[in-house]
Amino acid sequence: HRCEGQIGVSANRMALAKARELCATGRRELDEGKYADGERHYRRALLEYEKLSRPQPVEKASTHHQLGFCLMKQDKTDEAIKCLQDALSIYRTVTPKDDVNMAITLHELGRSLTEQGRLEDAFQHLQESLNIRRTFTPGDKAGIATTLHELGRSLTEQGRLEDAFQHLQES
């Protein structure tokens, strides 16, 4: 029985190492603008994470987020939104409410929803992202400004020009 346990631990380590390797490759490809290749590697990484006997939820959430980003870059908005929602669901379960990764995912989800014309949902996600950033990472001026800008864009799309102007001016 001890040997079986060691084989299980070894298989788990191999799957985790493979998932991390695939994510690193996906990240390089994303950085190089090779979004379809990045998508392929992130999808394979998620399959490796599924093999783990002890899940790595934060890594899995990050992989969903990065996959969503690759999909957005390829104009696969529906799939991207699903991946970002999956990432957000995991983050909400396993990270504190002030987690910067949750704020980033909320931002990307809001941006994606704006692209899709789901403006009220977009606004809610962007506002939550901004609240997290302002409350828990006030020194992240670039992140706050980016989310303010995206909120302004969403409000402009809604025809709420005065509110949009205020957010854009603050950004």
PDB file of C-alpha atoms in Angstrom:
ATOM      1  CA  HIS A   1       0.000   0.000   0.000  1.00  0.00           C
ATOM      2  CA  ARG A   2       2.880   2.340   0.723  1.00  0.00           C
ATOM      3  CA  CYS A   3       4.128   1.925  -2.844  1.00  0.00           C
ATOM      4  CA  GLU A   4       0.683   2.820  -4.244  1.00  0.00           C
ATOM      5  CA  GLY A   5       0.677   5.974  -2.138  1.00  0.00           C
ATOM      6  CA  GLN A   6       4.100   6.970  -3.421  1.00  0.00           C
ATOM      7  CA  ILE A   7       2.956   6.429  -7.016  1.00  0.00           C
ATOM      8  CA  GLY A   8      -0.078   8.652  -6.362  1.00  0.00           C
ATOM      9  CA  VAL A   9       2.103  11.400  -4.870  1.00  0.00           C
ATOM     10  CA  SER A  10       4.514  11.130  -7.776  1.00  0.00           C
ATOM     11  CA  ALA A  11       1.700  11.328 -10.344  1.00  0.00           C
ATOM     12  CA  ASN A  12       0.284  14.334  -8.509  1.00  0.00           C
ATOM     13  CA  ARG A  13       3.667  16.097  -8.556  1.00  0.00           C
ATOM     14  CA  MET A  14       4.105  15.321 -12.250  1.00  0.00           C
ATOM     15  CA  ALA A  15       0.650  16.677 -13.130  1.00  0.00           C
ATOM     16  CA  LEU A  16       1.316  19.844 -11.102  1.00  0.00           C
ATOM     17  CA  ALA A  17       4.718  20.344 -12.710  1.00  0.00           C
ATOM     18  CA  LYS A  18       3.201  19.800 -16.162  1.00  0.00           C
ATOM     19  CA  ALA A  19       0.369  22.278 -15.450  1.00  0.00           C
ATOM     20  CA  ARG A  20       2.861  24.903 -14.295  1.00  0.00           C
ATOM     21  CA  GLU A  21       5.072  24.307 -17.330  1.00  0.00           C
ATOM     22  CA  LEU A  22       2.072  24.674 -19.660  1.00  0.00           C
ATOM     23  CA  CYS A  23       1.052  27.901 -17.908  1.00  0.00           C
ATOM     24  CA  ALA A  24       4.559  29.329 -18.253  1.00  0.00           C
ATOM     25  CA  THR A  25       4.536  28.483 -21.962  1.00  0.00           C
ATOM     26  CA  GLY A  26       1.059  29.976 -22.319  1.00  0.00           C
ATOM     27  CA  ARG A  27       2.256  33.164 -20.625  1.00  0.00           C
ATOM     28  CA  ARG A  28       5.237  33.489 -22.990  1.00  0.00           C
ATOM     29  CA  GLU A  29       2.941  33.007 -25.962  1.00  0.00           C
ATOM     30  CA  LEU A  30       0.457  35.536 -24.603  1.00  0.00           C
ATOM     31  CA  ASP A  31       3.298  38.040 -24.149  1.00  0.00           C
ATOM     32  CA  GLU A  32       4.390  37.387 -27.748  1.00  0.00           C
ATOM     33  CA  GLY A  33       0.870  37.921 -29.079  1.00  0.00           C
ATOM     34  CA  LYS A  34       0.420  34.248 -29.975  1.00  0.00           C
ATOM     35  CA  TYR A  35      -3.037  34.063 -28.442  1.00  0.00           C
ATOM     36  CA  ALA A  36      -4.246  30.854 -30.102  1.00  0.00           C
ATOM     37  CA  ASP A  37      -1.103  29.039 -28.925  1.00  0.00           C
ATOM     38  CA  GLY A  38      -1.513  30.501 -25.449  1.00  0.00           C
ATOM     39  CA  GLU A  39      -5.127  29.365 -25.425  1.00  0.00           C
ATOM     40  CA  ARG A  40      -4.083  25.818 -26.322  1.00  0.00           C
ATOM     41  CA  HIS A  41      -1.508  25.664 -23.525  1.00  0.00           C
ATOM     42  CA  TYR A  42      -3.815  27.122 -20.887  1.00  0.00           C
ATOM     43  CA  ARG A  43      -6.529  24.624 -21.838  1.00  0.00           C
ATOM     44  CA  ARG A  44      -4.028  21.774 -21.492  1.00  0.00           C
ATOM     45  CA  ALA A  45      -2.894  23.162 -18.126  1.00  0.00           C
ATOM     46  CA  LEU A  46      -6.481  23.103 -16.869  1.00  0.00           C
ATOM     47  CA  LEU A  47      -6.699  19.438 -17.843  1.00  0.00           C
ATOM     48  CA  GLU A  48      -3.560  18.749 -15.794  1.00  0.00           C
ATOM     49  CA  TYR A  49      -5.010  20.610 -12.798  1.00  0.00           C
ATOM     50  CA  GLU A  50      -8.060  18.327 -12.994  1.00  0.00           C
ATOM     51  CA  LYS A  51      -5.780  15.306 -12.440  1.00  0.00           C
ATOM     52  CA  LEU A  52      -4.565  16.566  -9.074  1.00  0.00           C
ATOM     53  CA  SER A  53      -5.709  14.809  -5.926  1.00  0.00           C
ATOM     54  CA  ARG A  54      -5.046  18.040  -4.002  1.00  0.00           C
ATOM     55  CA  PRO A  55      -6.341  20.907  -6.103  1.00  0.00           C
ATOM     56  CA  GLN A  56      -4.434  24.150  -6.496  1.00  0.00           C
ATOM     57  CA  PRO A  57      -7.402  26.530  -6.659  1.00  0.00           C
ATOM     58  CA  VAL A  58      -5.526  29.831  -6.913  1.00  0.00           C
ATOM     59  CA  GLU A  59      -3.322  28.513  -9.714  1.00  0.00           C
ATOM     60  CA  LYS A  60      -6.380  27.088 -11.455  1.00  0.00           C
ATOM     61  CA  ALA A  61      -8.220  30.420 -11.112  1.00  0.00           C
ATOM     62  CA  SER A  62      -5.213  32.246 -12.558  1.00  0.00           C
ATOM     63  CA  THR A  63      -5.163  29.814 -15.470  1.00  0.00           C
ATOM     64  CA  HIS A  64      -8.859  30.431 -16.150  1.00  0.00           C
ATOM     65  CA  HIS A  65      -8.147  34.170 -16.055  1.00  0.00           C
ATOM     66  CA  GLN A  66      -5.243  33.940 -18.492  1.00  0.00           C
ATOM     67  CA  LEU A  67      -7.242  31.686 -20.804  1.00  0.00           C
ATOM     68  CA  GLY A  68     -10.040  34.264 -20.742  1.00  0.00           C
ATOM     69  CA  PHE A  69      -7.562  36.970 -21.672  1.00  0.00           C
ATOM     70  CA  CYS A  70      -6.274  34.906 -24.629  1.00  0.00           C
ATOM     71  CA  LEU A  71      -9.845  34.329 -25.768  1.00  0.00           C
ATOM     72  CA  MET A  72     -10.689  38.050 -25.556  1.00  0.00           C
ATOM     73  CA  LYS A  73      -7.671  38.842 -27.726  1.00  0.00           C
ATOM     74  CA  GLN A  74      -9.133  36.458 -30.321  1.00  0.00           C
ATOM     75  CA  ASP A  75     -12.617  38.054 -30.107  1.00  0.00           C
ATOM     76  CA  LYS A  76     -14.066  34.926 -28.475  1.00  0.00           C
ATOM     77  CA  THR A  77     -15.981  37.039 -25.985  1.00  0.00           C
ATOM     78  CA  ASP A  78     -18.560  34.477 -24.830  1.00  0.00           C
ATOM     79  CA  GLU A  79     -15.883  31.900 -24.016  1.00  0.00           C
ATOM     80  CA  ALA A  80     -13.696  34.560 -22.396  1.00  0.00           C
ATOM     81  CA  ILE A  81     -16.518  35.678 -20.119  1.00  0.00           C
ATOM     82  CA  LYS A  82     -17.140  32.073 -19.053  1.00  0.00           C
ATOM     83  CA  CYS A  83     -13.453  31.587 -18.192  1.00  0.00           C
ATOM     84  CA  LEU A  84     -13.309  34.860 -16.264  1.00  0.00           C
ATOM     85  CA  GLN A  85     -16.485  33.935 -14.380  1.00  0.00           C
ATOM     86  CA  ASP A  86     -14.922  30.565 -13.509  1.00  0.00           C
ATOM     87  CA  ALA A  87     -11.793  32.341 -12.244  1.00  0.00           C
ATOM     88  CA  LEU A  88     -13.862  34.786 -10.208  1.00  0.00           C
ATOM     89  CA  SER A  89     -15.934  31.991  -8.693  1.00  0.00           C
ATOM     90  CA  ILE A  90     -12.779  30.224  -7.515  1.00  0.00           C
ATOM     91  CA  TYR A  91     -11.204  33.432  -6.189  1.00  0.00           C
ATOM     92  CA  ARG A  92     -14.389  34.253  -4.245  1.00  0.00           C
ATOM     93  CA  THR A  93     -14.235  30.800  -2.636  1.00  0.00           C
ATOM     94  CA  VAL A  94     -10.566  30.591  -1.680  1.00  0.00           C
ATOM     95  CA  THR A  95      -9.108  34.091  -1.407  1.00  0.00           C
ATOM     96  CA  PRO A  96      -9.809  36.992   0.933  1.00  0.00           C
ATOM     97  CA  LYS A  97     -12.145  39.675  -0.391  1.00  0.00           C
ATOM     98  CA  ASP A  98      -9.218  42.075  -0.768  1.00  0.00           C
ATOM     99  CA  ASP A  99      -7.241  39.819  -3.111  1.00  0.00           C
ATOM    100  CA  VAL A 100      -5.700  41.821  -5.933  1.00  0.00           C
ATOM    101  CA  ASN A 101      -6.187  38.915  -8.346  1.00  0.00           C
ATOM    102  CA  MET A 102      -9.916  39.109  -7.718  1.00  0.00           C
ATOM    103  CA  ALA A 103      -9.831  42.854  -8.493  1.00  0.00           C
ATOM    104  CA  ILE A 104      -7.945  42.193 -11.740  1.00  0.00           C
ATOM    105  CA  THR A 105     -10.363  39.437 -12.759  1.00  0.00           C
ATOM    106  CA  LEU A 106     -13.363  41.653 -11.941  1.00  0.00           C
ATOM    107  CA  HIS A 107     -11.806  44.358 -14.113  1.00  0.00           C
ATOM    108  CA  GLU A 108     -11.242  42.018 -17.061  1.00  0.00           C
ATOM    109  CA  LEU A 109     -14.727  40.559 -16.691  1.00  0.00           C
ATOM    110  CA  GLY A 110     -16.214  44.061 -16.643  1.00  0.00           C
ATOM    111  CA  ARG A 111     -14.215  44.998 -19.728  1.00  0.00           C
ATOM    112  CA  SER A 112     -15.391  41.853 -21.517  1.00  0.00           C
ATOM    113  CA  LEU A 113     -19.009  42.471 -20.567  1.00  0.00           C
ATOM    114  CA  THR A 114     -18.720  46.041 -21.872  1.00  0.00           C
ATOM    115  CA  GLU A 115     -17.477  44.638 -25.188  1.00  0.00           C
ATOM    116  CA  GLN A 116     -20.522  42.406 -25.285  1.00  0.00           C
ATOM    117  CA  GLY A 117     -22.904  45.255 -24.497  1.00  0.00           C
ATOM    118  CA  ARG A 118     -23.888  43.901 -21.084  1.00  0.00           C
ATOM    119  CA  LEU A 119     -23.333  47.321 -19.604  1.00  0.00           C
ATOM    120  CA  GLU A 120     -25.067  47.070 -16.224  1.00  0.00           C
ATOM    121  CA  ASP A 121     -23.244  43.818 -15.399  1.00  0.00           C
ATOM    122  CA  ALA A 122     -20.005  45.391 -16.618  1.00  0.00           C
ATOM    123  CA  PHE A 123     -20.504  48.430 -14.416  1.00  0.00           C
ATOM    124  CA  GLN A 124     -21.133  46.277 -11.317  1.00  0.00           C
ATOM    125  CA  HIS A 125     -17.965  44.219 -11.844  1.00  0.00           C
ATOM    126  CA  LEU A 126     -15.842  47.281 -12.584  1.00  0.00           C
ATOM    127  CA  GLN A 127     -17.210  49.100  -9.534  1.00  0.00           C
ATOM    128  CA  GLU A 128     -16.388  46.108  -7.320  1.00  0.00           C
ATOM    129  CA  SER A 129     -12.885  46.001  -8.776  1.00  0.00           C
ATOM    130  CA  LEU A 130     -12.434  49.706  -8.096  1.00  0.00           C
ATOM    131  CA  ASN A 131     -13.689  49.335  -4.514  1.00  0.00           C
ATOM    132  CA  ILE A 132     -11.197  46.528  -3.834  1.00  0.00           C
ATOM    133  CA  ARG A 133      -8.340  48.476  -5.383  1.00  0.00           C
ATOM    134  CA  ARG A 134      -9.138  51.722  -3.542  1.00  0.00           C
ATOM    135  CA  THR A 135      -9.688  50.022  -0.193  1.00  0.00           C
ATOM    136  CA  PHE A 136      -6.954  47.418  -0.152  1.00  0.00           C
ATOM    137  CA  THR A 137      -4.340  48.548  -2.699  1.00  0.00           C
ATOM    138  CA  PRO A 138      -4.512  52.368  -2.645  1.00  0.00           C
ATOM    139  CA  GLY A 139      -0.889  52.579  -3.773  1.00  0.00           C
ATOM    140  CA  ASP A 140      -1.742  50.873  -7.076  1.00  0.00           C
ATOM    141  CA  LYS A 141      -2.422  54.147  -8.888  1.00  0.00           C
ATOM    142  CA  ALA A 142      -2.088  52.553 -12.353  1.00  0.00           C
ATOM    143  CA  GLY A 143      -4.600  49.805 -11.540  1.00  0.00           C
ATOM    144  CA  ILE A 144      -7.057  52.299 -10.068  1.00  0.00           C
ATOM    145  CA  ALA A 145      -6.688  54.619 -13.074  1.00  0.00           C
ATOM    146  CA  THR A 146      -7.196  51.750 -15.520  1.00  0.00           C
ATOM    147  CA  THR A 147     -10.381  50.645 -13.773  1.00  0.00           C
ATOM    148  CA  LEU A 148     -11.647  54.252 -13.575  1.00  0.00           C
ATOM    149  CA  HIS A 149     -11.039  54.591 -17.304  1.00  0.00           C
ATOM    150  CA  GLU A 150     -12.913  51.361 -18.013  1.00  0.00           C
ATOM    151  CA  LEU A 151     -15.788  52.500 -15.789  1.00  0.00           C
ATOM    152  CA  GLY A 152     -15.906  55.746 -17.764  1.00  0.00           C
ATOM    153  CA  ARG A 153     -16.035  53.800 -21.010  1.00  0.00           C
ATOM    154  CA  SER A 154     -18.865  51.609 -19.700  1.00  0.00           C
ATOM    155  CA  LEU A 155     -20.812  54.647 -18.500  1.00  0.00           C
ATOM    156  CA  THR A 156     -20.297  56.360 -21.875  1.00  0.00           C
ATOM    157  CA  GLU A 157     -21.755  53.294 -23.596  1.00  0.00           C
ATOM    158  CA  GLN A 158     -24.760  53.586 -21.255  1.00  0.00           C
ATOM    159  CA  GLY A 159     -25.223  57.244 -22.177  1.00  0.00           C
ATOM    160  CA  ARG A 160     -24.395  58.361 -18.632  1.00  0.00           C
ATOM    161  CA  LEU A 161     -22.020  61.041 -19.869  1.00  0.00           C
ATOM    162  CA  GLU A 162     -21.726  63.160 -16.707  1.00  0.00           C
ATOM    163  CA  ASP A 163     -20.838  60.101 -14.607  1.00  0.00           C
ATOM    164  CA  ALA A 164     -18.477  58.926 -17.345  1.00  0.00           C
ATOM    165  CA  PHE A 165     -16.745  62.316 -17.440  1.00  0.00           C
ATOM    166  CA  GLN A 166     -16.165  62.212 -13.675  1.00  0.00           C
ATOM    167  CA  HIS A 167     -14.578  58.756 -13.834  1.00  0.00           C
ATOM    168  CA  LEU A 168     -12.481  59.604 -16.890  1.00  0.00           C
ATOM    169  CA  GLN A 169     -11.339  62.873 -15.345  1.00  0.00           C
ATOM    170  CA  GLU A 170     -10.323  61.101 -12.137  1.00  0.00           C
ATOM    171  CA  SER A 171      -8.401  58.471 -14.100  1.00  0.00           C
TER     172      SER A 171
END
